[in-house]
Structure formats: C-alpha cells, structure tokens
XYZ file of N, CA and C in Angstrom:
642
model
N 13.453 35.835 127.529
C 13.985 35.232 126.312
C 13.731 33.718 126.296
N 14.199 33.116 127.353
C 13.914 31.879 127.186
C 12.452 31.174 127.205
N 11.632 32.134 127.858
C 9.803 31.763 127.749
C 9.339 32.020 126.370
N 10.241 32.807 125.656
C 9.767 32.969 124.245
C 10.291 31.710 123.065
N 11.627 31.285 123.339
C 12.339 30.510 123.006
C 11.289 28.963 123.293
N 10.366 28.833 124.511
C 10.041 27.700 124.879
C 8.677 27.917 124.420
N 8.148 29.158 123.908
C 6.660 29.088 123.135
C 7.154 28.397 121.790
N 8.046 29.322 121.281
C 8.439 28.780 119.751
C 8.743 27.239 119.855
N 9.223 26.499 120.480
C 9.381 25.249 120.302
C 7.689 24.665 120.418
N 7.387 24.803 121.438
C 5.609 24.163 121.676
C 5.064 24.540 120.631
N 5.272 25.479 119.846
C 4.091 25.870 118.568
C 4.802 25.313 117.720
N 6.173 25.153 117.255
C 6.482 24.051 116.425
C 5.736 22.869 116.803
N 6.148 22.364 117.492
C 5.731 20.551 117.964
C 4.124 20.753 117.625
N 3.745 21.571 118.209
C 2.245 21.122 117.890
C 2.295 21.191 116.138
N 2.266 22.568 116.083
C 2.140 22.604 114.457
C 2.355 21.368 113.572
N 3.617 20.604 114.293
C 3.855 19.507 113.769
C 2.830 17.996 113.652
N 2.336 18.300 114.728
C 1.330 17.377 115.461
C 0.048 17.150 114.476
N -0.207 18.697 114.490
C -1.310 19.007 113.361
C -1.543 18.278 112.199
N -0.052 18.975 111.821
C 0.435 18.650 110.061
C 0.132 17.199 109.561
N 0.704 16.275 111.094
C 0.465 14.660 110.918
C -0.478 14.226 110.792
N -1.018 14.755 111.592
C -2.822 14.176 112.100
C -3.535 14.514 110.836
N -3.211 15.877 110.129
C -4.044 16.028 108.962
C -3.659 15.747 108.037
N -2.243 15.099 107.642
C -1.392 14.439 106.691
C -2.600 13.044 106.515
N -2.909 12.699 107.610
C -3.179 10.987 107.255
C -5.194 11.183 106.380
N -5.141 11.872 106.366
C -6.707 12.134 105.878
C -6.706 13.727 104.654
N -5.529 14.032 104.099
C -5.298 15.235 103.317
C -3.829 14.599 103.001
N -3.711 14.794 101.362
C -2.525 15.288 100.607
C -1.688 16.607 101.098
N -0.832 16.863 100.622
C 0.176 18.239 101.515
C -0.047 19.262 100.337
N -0.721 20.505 100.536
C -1.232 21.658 99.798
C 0.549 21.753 99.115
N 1.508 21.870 99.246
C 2.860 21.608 98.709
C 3.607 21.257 99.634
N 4.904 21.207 98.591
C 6.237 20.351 99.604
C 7.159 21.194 99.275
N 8.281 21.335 99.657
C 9.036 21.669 99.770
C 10.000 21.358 98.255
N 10.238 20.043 97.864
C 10.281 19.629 96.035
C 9.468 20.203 95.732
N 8.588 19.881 95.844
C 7.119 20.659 94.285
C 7.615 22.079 94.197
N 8.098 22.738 95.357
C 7.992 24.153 95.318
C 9.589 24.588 94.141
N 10.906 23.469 94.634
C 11.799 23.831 93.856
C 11.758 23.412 92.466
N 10.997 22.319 92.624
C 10.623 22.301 90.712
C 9.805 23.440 89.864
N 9.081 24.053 90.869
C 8.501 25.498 89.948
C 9.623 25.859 89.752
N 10.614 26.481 90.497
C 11.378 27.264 90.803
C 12.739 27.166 89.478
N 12.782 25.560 89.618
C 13.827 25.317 88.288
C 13.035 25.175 87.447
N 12.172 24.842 87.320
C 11.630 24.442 85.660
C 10.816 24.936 85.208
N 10.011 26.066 86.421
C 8.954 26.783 85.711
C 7.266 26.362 85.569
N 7.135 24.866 86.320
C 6.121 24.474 86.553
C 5.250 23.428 87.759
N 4.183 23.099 87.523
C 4.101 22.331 88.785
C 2.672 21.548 88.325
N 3.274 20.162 87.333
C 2.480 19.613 86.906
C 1.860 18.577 88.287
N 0.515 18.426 88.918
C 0.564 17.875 89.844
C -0.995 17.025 89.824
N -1.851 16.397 90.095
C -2.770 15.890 90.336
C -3.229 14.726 91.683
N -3.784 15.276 92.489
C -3.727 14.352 93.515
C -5.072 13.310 93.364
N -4.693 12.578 93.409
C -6.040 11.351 93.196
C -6.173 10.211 94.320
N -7.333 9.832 94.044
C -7.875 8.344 95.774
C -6.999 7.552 95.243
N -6.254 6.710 96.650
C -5.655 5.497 96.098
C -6.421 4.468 95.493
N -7.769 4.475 95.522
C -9.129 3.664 94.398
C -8.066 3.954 93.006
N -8.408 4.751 92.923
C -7.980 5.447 91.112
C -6.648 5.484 90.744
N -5.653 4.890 91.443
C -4.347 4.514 90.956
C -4.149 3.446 90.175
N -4.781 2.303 90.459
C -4.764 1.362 89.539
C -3.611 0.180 90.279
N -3.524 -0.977 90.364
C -2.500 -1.872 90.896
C -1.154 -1.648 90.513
N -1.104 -1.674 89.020
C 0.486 -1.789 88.663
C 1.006 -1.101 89.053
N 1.101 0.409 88.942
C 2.002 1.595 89.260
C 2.483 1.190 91.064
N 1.405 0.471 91.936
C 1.603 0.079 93.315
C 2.805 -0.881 93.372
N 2.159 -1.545 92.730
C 2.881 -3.037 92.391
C 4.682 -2.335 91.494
N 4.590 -1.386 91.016
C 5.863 -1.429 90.216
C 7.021 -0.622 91.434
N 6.276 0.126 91.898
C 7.007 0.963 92.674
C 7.618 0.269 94.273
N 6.599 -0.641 94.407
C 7.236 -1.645 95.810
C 8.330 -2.249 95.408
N 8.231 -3.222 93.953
C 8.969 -3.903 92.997
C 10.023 -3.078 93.310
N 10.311 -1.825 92.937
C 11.238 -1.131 92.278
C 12.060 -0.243 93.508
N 11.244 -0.176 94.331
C 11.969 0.802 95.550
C 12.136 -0.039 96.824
N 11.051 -0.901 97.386
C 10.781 -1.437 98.470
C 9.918 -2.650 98.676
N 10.971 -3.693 98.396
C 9.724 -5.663 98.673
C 9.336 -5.694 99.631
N 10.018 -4.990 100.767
C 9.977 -5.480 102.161
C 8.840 -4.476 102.581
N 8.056 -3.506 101.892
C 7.493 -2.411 102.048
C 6.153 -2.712 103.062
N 5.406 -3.895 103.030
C 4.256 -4.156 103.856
C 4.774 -5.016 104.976
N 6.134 -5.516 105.060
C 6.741 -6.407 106.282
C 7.397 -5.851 107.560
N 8.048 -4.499 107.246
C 9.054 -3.797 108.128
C 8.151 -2.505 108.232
N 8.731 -1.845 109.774
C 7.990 -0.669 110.668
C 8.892 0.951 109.832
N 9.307 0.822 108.794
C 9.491 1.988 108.040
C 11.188 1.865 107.671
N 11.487 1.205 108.257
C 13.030 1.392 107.847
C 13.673 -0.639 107.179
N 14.852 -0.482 106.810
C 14.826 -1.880 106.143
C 16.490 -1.807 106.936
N 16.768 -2.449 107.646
C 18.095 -2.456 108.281
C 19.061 -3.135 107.516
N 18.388 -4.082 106.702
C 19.706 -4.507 105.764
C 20.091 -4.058 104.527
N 19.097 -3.124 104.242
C 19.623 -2.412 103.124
C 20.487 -0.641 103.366
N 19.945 -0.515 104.844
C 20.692 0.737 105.472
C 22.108 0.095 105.737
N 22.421 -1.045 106.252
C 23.564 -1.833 106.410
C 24.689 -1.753 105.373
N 23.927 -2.137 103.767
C 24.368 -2.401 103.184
C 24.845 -1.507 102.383
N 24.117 -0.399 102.293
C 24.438 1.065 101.748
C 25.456 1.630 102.406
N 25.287 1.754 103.567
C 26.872 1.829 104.971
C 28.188 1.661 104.628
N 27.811 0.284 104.246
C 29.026 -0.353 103.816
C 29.489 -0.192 102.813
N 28.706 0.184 101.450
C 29.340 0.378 100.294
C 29.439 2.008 100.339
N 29.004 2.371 101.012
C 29.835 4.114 101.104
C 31.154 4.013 101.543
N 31.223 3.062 102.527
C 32.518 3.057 103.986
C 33.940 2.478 102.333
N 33.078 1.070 101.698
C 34.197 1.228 100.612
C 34.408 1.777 99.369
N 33.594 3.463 99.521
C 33.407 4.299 98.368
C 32.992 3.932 96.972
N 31.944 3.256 97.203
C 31.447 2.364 95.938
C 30.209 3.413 95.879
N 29.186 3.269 94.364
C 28.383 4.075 94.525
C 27.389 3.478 95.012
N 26.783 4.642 96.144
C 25.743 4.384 97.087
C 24.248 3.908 96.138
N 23.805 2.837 96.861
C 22.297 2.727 96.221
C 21.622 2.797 97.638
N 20.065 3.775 97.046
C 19.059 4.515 97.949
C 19.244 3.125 99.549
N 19.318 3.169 100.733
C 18.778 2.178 101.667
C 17.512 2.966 102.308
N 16.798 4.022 101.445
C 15.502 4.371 102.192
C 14.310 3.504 101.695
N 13.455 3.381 102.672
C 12.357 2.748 102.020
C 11.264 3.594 101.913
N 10.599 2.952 101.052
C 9.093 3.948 100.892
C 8.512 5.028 101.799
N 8.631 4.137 103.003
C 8.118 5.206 104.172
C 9.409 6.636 104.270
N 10.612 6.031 104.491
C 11.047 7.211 104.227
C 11.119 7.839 103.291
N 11.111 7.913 102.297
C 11.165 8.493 101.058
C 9.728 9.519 101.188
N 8.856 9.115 101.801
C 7.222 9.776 102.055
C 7.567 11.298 102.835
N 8.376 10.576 104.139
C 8.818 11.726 105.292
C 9.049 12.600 104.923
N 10.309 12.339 104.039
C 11.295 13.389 103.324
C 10.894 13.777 102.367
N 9.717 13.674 101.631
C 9.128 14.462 100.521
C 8.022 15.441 100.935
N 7.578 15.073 101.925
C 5.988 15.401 102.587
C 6.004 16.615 103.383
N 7.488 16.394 104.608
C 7.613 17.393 105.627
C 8.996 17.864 105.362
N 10.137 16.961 104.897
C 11.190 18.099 104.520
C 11.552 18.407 103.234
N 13.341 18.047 102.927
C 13.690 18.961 102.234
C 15.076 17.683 101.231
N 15.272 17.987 100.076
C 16.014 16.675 99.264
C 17.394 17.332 100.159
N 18.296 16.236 100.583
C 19.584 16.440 100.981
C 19.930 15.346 101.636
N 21.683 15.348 102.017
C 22.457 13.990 102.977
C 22.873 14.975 104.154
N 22.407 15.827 104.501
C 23.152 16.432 105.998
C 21.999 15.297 106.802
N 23.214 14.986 108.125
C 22.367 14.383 109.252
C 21.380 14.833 110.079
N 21.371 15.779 109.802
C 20.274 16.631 110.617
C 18.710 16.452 110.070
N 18.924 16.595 108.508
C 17.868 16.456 107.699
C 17.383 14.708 107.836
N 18.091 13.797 107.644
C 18.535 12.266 107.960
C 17.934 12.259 108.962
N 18.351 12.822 109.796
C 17.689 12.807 111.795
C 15.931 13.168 111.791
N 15.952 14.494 111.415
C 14.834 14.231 111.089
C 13.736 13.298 110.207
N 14.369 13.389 108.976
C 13.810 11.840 108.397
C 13.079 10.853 109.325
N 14.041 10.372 109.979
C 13.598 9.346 110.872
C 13.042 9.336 112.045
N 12.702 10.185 112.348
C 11.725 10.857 113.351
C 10.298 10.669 112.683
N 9.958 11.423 111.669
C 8.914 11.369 110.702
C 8.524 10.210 110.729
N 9.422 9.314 109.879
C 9.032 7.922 109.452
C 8.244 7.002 110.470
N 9.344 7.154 111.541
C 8.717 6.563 112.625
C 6.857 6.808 113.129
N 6.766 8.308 113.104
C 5.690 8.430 113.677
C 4.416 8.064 112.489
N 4.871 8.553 111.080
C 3.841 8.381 109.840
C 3.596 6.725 109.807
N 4.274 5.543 110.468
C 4.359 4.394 110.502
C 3.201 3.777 111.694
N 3.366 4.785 112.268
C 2.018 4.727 113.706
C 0.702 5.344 113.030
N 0.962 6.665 112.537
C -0.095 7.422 112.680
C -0.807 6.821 111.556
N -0.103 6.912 110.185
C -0.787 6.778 109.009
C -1.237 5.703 108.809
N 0.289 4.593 108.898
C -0.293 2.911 108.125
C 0.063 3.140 106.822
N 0.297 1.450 105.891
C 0.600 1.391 104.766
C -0.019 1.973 103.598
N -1.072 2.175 103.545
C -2.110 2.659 102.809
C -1.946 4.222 102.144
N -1.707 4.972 103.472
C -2.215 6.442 103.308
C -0.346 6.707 102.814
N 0.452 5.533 103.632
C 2.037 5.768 103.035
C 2.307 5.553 101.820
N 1.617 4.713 100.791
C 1.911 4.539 99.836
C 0.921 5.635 99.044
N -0.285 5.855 99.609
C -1.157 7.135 98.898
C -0.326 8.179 98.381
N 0.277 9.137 99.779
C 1.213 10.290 99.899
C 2.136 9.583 98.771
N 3.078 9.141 99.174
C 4.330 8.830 98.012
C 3.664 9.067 96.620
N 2.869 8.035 95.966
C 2.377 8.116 94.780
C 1.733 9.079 94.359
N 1.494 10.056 95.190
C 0.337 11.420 94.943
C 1.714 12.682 94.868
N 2.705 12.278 95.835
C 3.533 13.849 95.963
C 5.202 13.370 95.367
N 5.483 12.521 94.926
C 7.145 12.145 94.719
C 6.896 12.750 93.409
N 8.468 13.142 92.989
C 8.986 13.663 91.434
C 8.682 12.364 91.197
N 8.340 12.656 89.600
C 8.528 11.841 88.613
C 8.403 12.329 87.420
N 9.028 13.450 87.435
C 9.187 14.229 86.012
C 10.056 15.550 86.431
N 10.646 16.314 85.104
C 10.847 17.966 85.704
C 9.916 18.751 85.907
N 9.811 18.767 87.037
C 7.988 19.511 87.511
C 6.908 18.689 87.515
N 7.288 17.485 87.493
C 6.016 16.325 86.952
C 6.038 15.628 88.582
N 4.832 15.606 89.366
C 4.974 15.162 90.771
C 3.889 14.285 90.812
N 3.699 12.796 91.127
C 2.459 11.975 91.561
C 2.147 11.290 90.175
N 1.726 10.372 90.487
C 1.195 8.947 89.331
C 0.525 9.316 88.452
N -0.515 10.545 88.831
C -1.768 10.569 87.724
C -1.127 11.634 86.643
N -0.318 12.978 87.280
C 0.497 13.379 86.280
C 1.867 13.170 85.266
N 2.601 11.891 85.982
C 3.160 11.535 85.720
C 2.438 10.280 84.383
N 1.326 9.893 84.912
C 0.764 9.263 83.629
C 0.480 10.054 81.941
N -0.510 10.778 82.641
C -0.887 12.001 81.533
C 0.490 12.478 80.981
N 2.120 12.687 81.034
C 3.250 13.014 81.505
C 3.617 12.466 79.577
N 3.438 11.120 80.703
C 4.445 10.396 79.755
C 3.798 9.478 78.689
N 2.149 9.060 79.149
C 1.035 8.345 78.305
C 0.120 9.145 78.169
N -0.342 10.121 77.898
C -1.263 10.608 77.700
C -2.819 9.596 78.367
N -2.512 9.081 79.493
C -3.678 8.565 79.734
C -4.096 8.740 81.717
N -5.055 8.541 82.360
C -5.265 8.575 83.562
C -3.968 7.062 83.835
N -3.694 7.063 86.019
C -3.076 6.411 86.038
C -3.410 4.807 86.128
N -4.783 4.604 86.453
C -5.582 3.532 86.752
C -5.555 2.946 85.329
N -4.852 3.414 84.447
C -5.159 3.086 82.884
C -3.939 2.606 82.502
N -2.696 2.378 82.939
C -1.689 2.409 83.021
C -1.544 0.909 82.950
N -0.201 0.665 81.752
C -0.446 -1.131 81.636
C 0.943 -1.324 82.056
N 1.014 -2.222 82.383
C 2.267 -2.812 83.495
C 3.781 -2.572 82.905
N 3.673 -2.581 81.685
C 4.802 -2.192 81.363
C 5.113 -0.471 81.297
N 3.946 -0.316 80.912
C 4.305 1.606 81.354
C 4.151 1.950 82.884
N 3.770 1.337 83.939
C 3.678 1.675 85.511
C 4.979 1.250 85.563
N 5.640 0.071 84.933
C 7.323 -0.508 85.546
C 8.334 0.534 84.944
N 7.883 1.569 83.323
C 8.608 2.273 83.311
C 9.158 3.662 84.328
N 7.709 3.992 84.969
C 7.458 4.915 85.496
C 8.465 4.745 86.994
N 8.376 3.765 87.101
C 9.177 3.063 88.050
C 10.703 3.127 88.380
N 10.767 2.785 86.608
C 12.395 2.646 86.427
C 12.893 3.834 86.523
N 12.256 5.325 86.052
C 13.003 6.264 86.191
C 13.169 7.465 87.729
N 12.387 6.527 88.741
C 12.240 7.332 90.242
C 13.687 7.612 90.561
N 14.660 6.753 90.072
C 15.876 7.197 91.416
C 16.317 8.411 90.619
N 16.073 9.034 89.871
C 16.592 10.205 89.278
C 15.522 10.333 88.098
N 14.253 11.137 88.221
C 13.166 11.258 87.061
C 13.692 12.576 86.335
N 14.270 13.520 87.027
C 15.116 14.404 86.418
C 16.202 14.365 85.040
N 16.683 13.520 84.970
C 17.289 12.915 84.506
C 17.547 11.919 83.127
N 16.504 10.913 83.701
C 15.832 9.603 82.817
C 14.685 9.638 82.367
N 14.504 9.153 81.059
C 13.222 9.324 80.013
C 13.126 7.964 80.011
N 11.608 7.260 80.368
C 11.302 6.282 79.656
C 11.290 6.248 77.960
N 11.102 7.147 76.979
C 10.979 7.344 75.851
C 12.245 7.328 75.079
N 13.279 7.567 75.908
C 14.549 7.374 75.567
C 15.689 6.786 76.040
N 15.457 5.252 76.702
C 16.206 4.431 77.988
C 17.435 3.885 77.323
N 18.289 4.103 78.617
C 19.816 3.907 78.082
C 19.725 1.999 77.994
N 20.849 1.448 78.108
C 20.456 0.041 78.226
C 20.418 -0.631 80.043
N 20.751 0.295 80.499
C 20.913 0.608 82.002
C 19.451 0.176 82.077
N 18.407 1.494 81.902
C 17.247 1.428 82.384
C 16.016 0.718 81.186
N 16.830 -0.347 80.199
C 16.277 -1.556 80.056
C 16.216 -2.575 80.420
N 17.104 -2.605 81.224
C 17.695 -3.958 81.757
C 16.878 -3.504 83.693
N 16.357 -2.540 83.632
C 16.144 -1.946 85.469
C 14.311 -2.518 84.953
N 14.234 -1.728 83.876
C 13.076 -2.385 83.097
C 12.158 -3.594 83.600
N 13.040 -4.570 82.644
C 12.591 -5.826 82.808
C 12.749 -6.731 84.249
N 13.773 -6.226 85.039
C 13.993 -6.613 86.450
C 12.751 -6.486 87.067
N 12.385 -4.919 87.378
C 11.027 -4.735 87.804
C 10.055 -5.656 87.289
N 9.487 -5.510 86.298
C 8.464 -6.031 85.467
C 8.213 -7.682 85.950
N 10.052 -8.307 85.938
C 9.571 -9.750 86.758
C 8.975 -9.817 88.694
N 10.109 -8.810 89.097
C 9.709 -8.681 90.456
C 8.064 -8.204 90.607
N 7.891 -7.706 90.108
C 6.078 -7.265 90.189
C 5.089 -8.195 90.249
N 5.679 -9.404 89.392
C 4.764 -10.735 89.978
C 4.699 -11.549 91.004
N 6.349 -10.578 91.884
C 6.079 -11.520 93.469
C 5.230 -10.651 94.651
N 4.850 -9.327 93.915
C 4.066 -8.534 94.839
C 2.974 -8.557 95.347
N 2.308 -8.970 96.258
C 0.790 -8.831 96.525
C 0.137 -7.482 97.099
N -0.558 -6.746 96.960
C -0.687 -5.860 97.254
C -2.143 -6.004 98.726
N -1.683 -5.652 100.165
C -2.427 -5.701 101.273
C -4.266 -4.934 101.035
C-alpha cells in the first residue's frame, strides 16, 4: 500500500514538473475556470494569441489596475498581503493582495476559492512560475487564460467581446475598461458602468502613464 501511495505522489510531482516546463512555452489546453464557465454559461469564448499581438495598453492597463509593483517583486507583494490581513482582521471589505503572478498560478493549475490549502498551493506555484517562466510568459498566460467575461477568457476574446475588434487594436481607454471590470467580469459591464467603475476608470487610465512596460 504504501509503495503504491509513494508511486502516486512521484507521478503527481512529476506530472507537475511537466505541466511547468511546458506551461512556459504552451498556453494550458484548459483550466479549471474555463471549464466552469462552460458549465454555467454554456460557453467558452477563448482565443490564445503571441504576446507580439496584444498590443501595449491592455499590458499597461492591467499592471495599472491589478499590480505596479508587477516587474519589481519575486511574485508576491508583502504590503499589500499585509494590508489585506489587516483589513479582514478589522472585517472591512477585503481588496485582492494577489499579484499578477498569483492570480496566473491560480488560474493556470488550480481552482477559484479562499480555503488554505488551495492558498498553499497558490504559493507554491507562484513561486516556482517566478523561476521557471519570468515576467513575460507571466503576463502572456494571465492575458491569454483569466475571465473577462461570462465565458469570455483572455484579451483577444475579451476584445472581439466587448469591441468588436482584435486586441492589439484596442485604444487605451477600452484596454483600461477591460481592466476595470477583472475583479469581478462576471458581474460588471463596461457598456453599462456604475459610477464605482467610472471613477476605477479614470484612476487606471492615469496610472497607465506611470507604467513602462520591460
């Protein structure tokens, strides 16, 4: 029992090993989201494209909008995990302290949730996609596999989505919208923004001019 117990772990780990190694040179055939958005909504609008053909802004809106510190820190941002800590500890509502890289982990290899286990793993991931991959292929994955619609997953469908146009075509104020509606795309319509996500809007839109892109 236990030699069987200790194959199954080694063929995990490797499997895992694999998955990474071919993560950094391949998009993920699905995820684990993509699969529950068929599942609720009935579809799986998706397009994976070269980070060539993304175009700056949508880069530029989404660092703006999720992560400044995104080309400075080794995958995690300690003062915004700090700070999220703390405003849970005084039951205030939590804002995201993941950064890009994690947000990649947890879309790529697991599963949407707050159990620590899932968390634990998270950061296992992050860590290693921070070695293996680099900024590049981290911001590729994100922009190629994150929701950004109901059933709408990655920049180029999310363009076609919401502009009827490719994403490299995308003018700064529609990449900052696209932006504004990540922490919940389920949810929020650029086409129909409360004054919340006019005001998240124009925030982005200024922060985007302190971005340089590596």
């Amino acid at each position: 029992m236990f030699k069987k117990i200790k194959k199954f772990i080694f063929i995990l780990i490797l499997a895992n090993i694999l998955f990474i190694v071919w993560g950094k040179f391949l998009n993920p055939p699905i995820t684990v989201t993509q699969i529950e958005g068929v599942i609720t909504f009935g579809k799986l609008e998706r397009d994976y494209i070269p980070y060539s053909e993304m175009g700056s802004y949508i880069k530029k809106a989404v660092i703006a909008a999720e992560d400044q510190k995104f080309f400075i820190h080794n995958g995690f941002d300690y003062k915004a995990i700090e700070k999220a800590y703390k405003d849970n500890e005084k039951g205030k509502k939590v804002k995201g302290g993941s950064t890009i890289s994690q947000q990649t982990a947890k879309n790529v290899f697991l599963w949407q949730g707050r159990s620590w286990f899932r968390k634990g793993l998270e950061t296992v991931y992050t860590f290693i996609i921070e070695l293996v991959w680099g900024k590049e292929v981290i911001l590729d994955r994100y922009l190629n596999s994150i929701e950004m619609g109901r059933g709408v997953f990655g920049i180029e469908a999310a363009a076609r989505y919401y502009y009827g146009k490719n994403a490299k075509n995308l003018t700064k104020s529609e990449a900052a919208w696209i932006a504004t509606i990540l922490p919940n795309p389920k949810k929020y319509d650029p086409h129909n923004p409360s004054k919340y996500l006019r005001n998240r809007h124009s925030w982005i839109m200024r922060q985007m001019n302190n971005v340089t892109l590596k």
